[in-house]
Amino acid sequence: MEYNFDNNKIAEFRKLKNLSQRQLAKELNTSQANLSRWEQGLIEPSIIECWKIADFFDISIDVLCGRKEY
């Protein structure tokens, strides 16, 4: 099974909540620059950061990461 982090999900859920990168970064206790790099796919968030993102949006990490099969 192949695992690929779906960085576009962060932007997708952020936009659904009408949040700016700066607003979401503040909620996640990270920098706007860091959040931007996640959304661009330049870096991937750590598992701890993924938990924070998933908890904030009330989604599973599977949804956040684009996992389609088990």
XYZ file of N, CA, C and O in Angstrom:
280
model
N 0.841 -1.171 0.000
C 0.000 0.000 0.000
C 0.891 1.241 0.000
O 1.861 1.304 0.727
N 0.536 2.205 -0.803
C 1.315 3.436 -0.905
C 0.661 4.531 -0.068
O -0.556 4.663 -0.040
N 1.492 5.309 0.633
C 1.000 6.407 1.457
C 1.502 7.716 0.886
O 2.686 7.897 0.668
N 0.597 8.624 0.637
C 0.940 9.959 0.160
C 0.136 10.978 0.945
O -1.093 10.916 0.951
N 0.831 11.893 1.585
C 0.134 12.937 2.321
C -0.549 13.865 1.328
O 0.059 14.330 0.371
N -1.820 14.131 1.548
C -2.589 14.991 0.650
C -2.605 16.412 1.209
O -3.498 16.799 1.941
N -1.566 17.190 0.865
C -1.438 18.541 1.406
C -2.576 19.455 0.977
O -2.857 20.436 1.636
N -3.244 19.135 -0.119
C -4.354 19.975 -0.573
C -5.559 19.892 0.359
O -6.410 20.765 0.345
N -5.634 18.836 1.160
C -6.743 18.704 2.104
C -6.696 19.811 3.153
O -7.738 20.291 3.588
N -5.525 20.204 3.572
C -5.421 21.270 4.564
C -6.031 22.547 3.999
O -6.877 23.179 4.639
N -5.635 22.916 2.810
C -6.177 24.124 2.168
C -7.679 23.980 1.941
O -8.442 24.930 2.154
N -8.100 22.806 1.516
C -9.520 22.570 1.242
C -10.359 22.796 2.499
O -11.359 23.528 2.467
N -9.972 22.174 3.610
C -10.728 22.325 4.847
C -10.601 23.734 5.418
O -11.553 24.270 5.983
N -9.445 24.346 5.263
C -9.253 25.726 5.734
C -10.215 26.663 5.003
O -10.877 27.501 5.627
N -10.323 26.491 3.699
C -11.205 27.359 2.904
C -12.674 27.107 3.211
O -13.479 28.036 3.193
N -13.031 25.847 3.510
C -14.409 25.546 3.895
C -14.815 26.281 5.165
O -15.985 26.623 5.346
N -13.859 26.511 6.042
C -14.128 27.243 7.294
C -13.883 28.744 7.142
O -13.959 29.481 8.122
N -13.583 29.177 5.919
C -13.320 30.591 5.645
C -12.224 31.166 6.537
O -12.362 32.263 7.083
N -11.145 30.415 6.672
C -10.008 30.857 7.475
C -8.838 31.235 6.580
O -8.599 30.581 5.565
N -8.117 32.243 6.966
C -6.870 32.570 6.289
C -5.792 31.625 6.800
O -5.965 30.963 7.836
N -4.685 31.582 6.084
C -3.561 30.778 6.576
C -3.116 31.281 7.942
O -2.815 30.486 8.824
N -3.078 32.571 8.109
C -2.649 33.153 9.386
C -3.576 32.732 10.521
O -3.118 32.365 11.607
N -4.883 32.758 10.280
C -5.844 32.371 11.318
C -5.677 30.901 11.700
O -5.673 30.557 12.882
N -5.566 30.031 10.690
C -5.417 28.612 10.975
C -4.090 28.334 11.660
O -4.029 27.551 12.610
N -3.044 28.978 11.208
C -1.735 28.785 11.834
C -1.790 29.137 13.314
O -1.231 28.415 14.154
N -2.481 30.208 13.647
C -2.614 30.612 15.054
C -3.353 29.539 15.849
O -2.949 29.188 16.957
N -4.423 28.997 15.273
C -5.193 27.936 15.935
C -4.347 26.682 16.170
O -4.539 25.971 17.152
N -3.442 26.404 15.240
C -2.611 25.193 15.313
C -1.286 25.430 16.021
O -0.467 24.516 16.127
N -1.068 26.675 16.461
C 0.163 27.042 17.146
C 1.396 26.780 16.273
O 2.373 26.173 16.708
N 1.304 27.238 15.024
C 2.419 27.152 14.094
C 2.509 28.481 13.350
O 1.674 29.351 13.540
N 3.494 28.618 12.509
C 3.638 29.864 11.755
C 2.837 29.790 10.449
O 2.578 28.701 9.924
N 2.490 30.945 9.928
C 1.799 31.011 8.647
C 2.708 30.464 7.548
O 2.245 29.776 6.631
N 3.996 30.732 7.646
C 4.953 30.232 6.648
C 4.978 28.703 6.651
O 5.017 28.074 5.595
N 4.954 28.120 7.831
C 4.943 26.659 7.957
C 3.671 26.084 7.337
O 3.721 25.108 6.572
N 2.531 26.681 7.650
C 1.268 26.230 7.091
C 1.277 26.337 5.570
O 0.837 25.432 4.867
N 1.810 27.412 5.057
C 1.921 27.604 3.612
C 2.763 26.496 2.981
O 2.399 25.949 1.934
N 3.861 26.137 3.621
C 4.720 25.062 3.095
C 3.990 23.727 3.107
O 4.162 22.912 2.200
N 3.165 23.482 4.143
C 2.361 22.255 4.161
C 1.416 22.240 2.973
O 1.309 21.235 2.273
N 0.705 23.353 2.775
C -0.286 23.413 1.701
C 0.351 23.306 0.317
O -0.276 22.794 -0.606
N 1.560 23.778 0.172
C 2.257 23.703 -1.118
C 2.918 22.349 -1.336
O 3.404 22.063 -2.433
N 2.962 21.528 -0.309
C 3.598 20.224 -0.426
C 5.110 20.271 -0.319
O 5.789 19.308 -0.668
N 5.638 21.390 0.183
C 7.091 21.509 0.325
C 7.598 20.713 1.524
O 8.709 20.192 1.499
N 6.780 20.640 2.565
C 7.080 19.823 3.737
C 5.782 19.166 4.185
O 4.696 19.595 3.803
N 5.899 18.125 4.988
C 4.729 17.453 5.536
C 4.680 17.686 7.040
O 5.720 17.686 7.707
N 3.487 17.867 7.591
C 3.379 18.028 9.040
C 3.740 16.725 9.749
O 3.559 15.635 9.191
N 4.236 16.863 10.959
C 4.545 15.676 11.776
C 3.242 14.999 12.173
O 2.148 15.552 11.990
N 3.328 13.811 12.750
C 2.120 13.112 13.191
C 1.398 13.915 14.261
O 0.166 13.989 14.268
N 2.130 14.567 15.142
C 1.510 15.408 16.181
C 0.749 16.560 15.518
O -0.384 16.874 15.897
N 1.364 17.177 14.527
C 0.700 18.273 13.806
C -0.521 17.770 13.049
O -1.550 18.445 13.002
N -0.440 16.565 12.491
C -1.594 15.968 11.812
C -2.745 15.759 12.787
O -3.908 16.010 12.453
N -2.427 15.302 13.999
C -3.473 15.133 15.009
C -4.147 16.463 15.308
O -5.363 16.545 15.399
N -3.342 17.512 15.458
C -3.899 18.841 15.745
C -4.802 19.316 14.609
O -5.886 19.851 14.851
N -4.346 19.128 13.373
C -5.125 19.554 12.209
C -6.435 18.763 12.140
O -7.515 19.338 11.981
N -6.336 17.446 12.265
C -7.530 16.593 12.197
C -8.501 16.927 13.323
O -9.717 17.022 13.084
N -7.996 17.126 14.526
C -8.868 17.486 15.652
C -9.544 18.830 15.405
O -10.734 18.982 15.673
N -8.801 19.795 14.900
C -9.368 21.117 14.654
C -10.529 21.040 13.669
O -11.569 21.661 13.868
N -10.363 20.264 12.605
C -11.405 20.161 11.583
C -12.409 19.044 11.877
O -13.343 18.840 11.102
N -12.214 18.318 12.982
C -13.089 17.219 13.378
C -13.194 16.178 12.259
O -14.285 15.768 11.843
N -12.027 15.777 11.766
C -11.925 14.743 10.733
C -10.896 13.716 11.198
O -10.135 13.964 12.130
N -10.867 12.580 10.532
C -9.858 11.569 10.859
C -8.542 11.905 10.144
O -8.531 12.628 9.147
N -7.475 11.355 10.656
C -6.186 11.523 9.979
C -6.232 10.845 8.615
O -5.628 11.325 7.659
N -6.986 9.761 8.486
C -7.138 9.106 7.185
C -7.710 10.077 6.147
O -7.238 10.136 5.026
N -8.727 10.820 6.529
C -9.329 11.802 5.620
C -8.305 12.889 5.306
O -8.106 13.264 4.147
N -7.640 13.382 6.325
C -6.660 14.445 6.154
C -5.552 14.017 5.181
O -5.134 14.795 4.331
N -5.112 12.798 5.315
C -3.983 12.321 4.506
C -4.409 11.691 3.187
O -3.557 11.256 2.412
N -5.686 11.608 2.940
C -6.154 11.078 1.662
C -6.096 9.567 1.559
O -6.062 9.034 0.453
N -6.093 8.879 2.687
C -6.046 7.422 2.665
C -7.389 6.892 2.194
O -8.430 7.215 2.755
N -7.350 6.067 1.164
C -8.589 5.587 0.556
C -8.885 4.111 0.843
O -9.994 3.658 0.661
N -7.866 3.370 1.239
C -8.104 1.949 1.518
C -7.259 1.516 2.706
O -6.280 2.138 3.062
N -7.693 0.446 3.339
C -7.024 -0.056 4.538
C -6.291 -1.323 4.233
O -6.623 -2.098 3.433
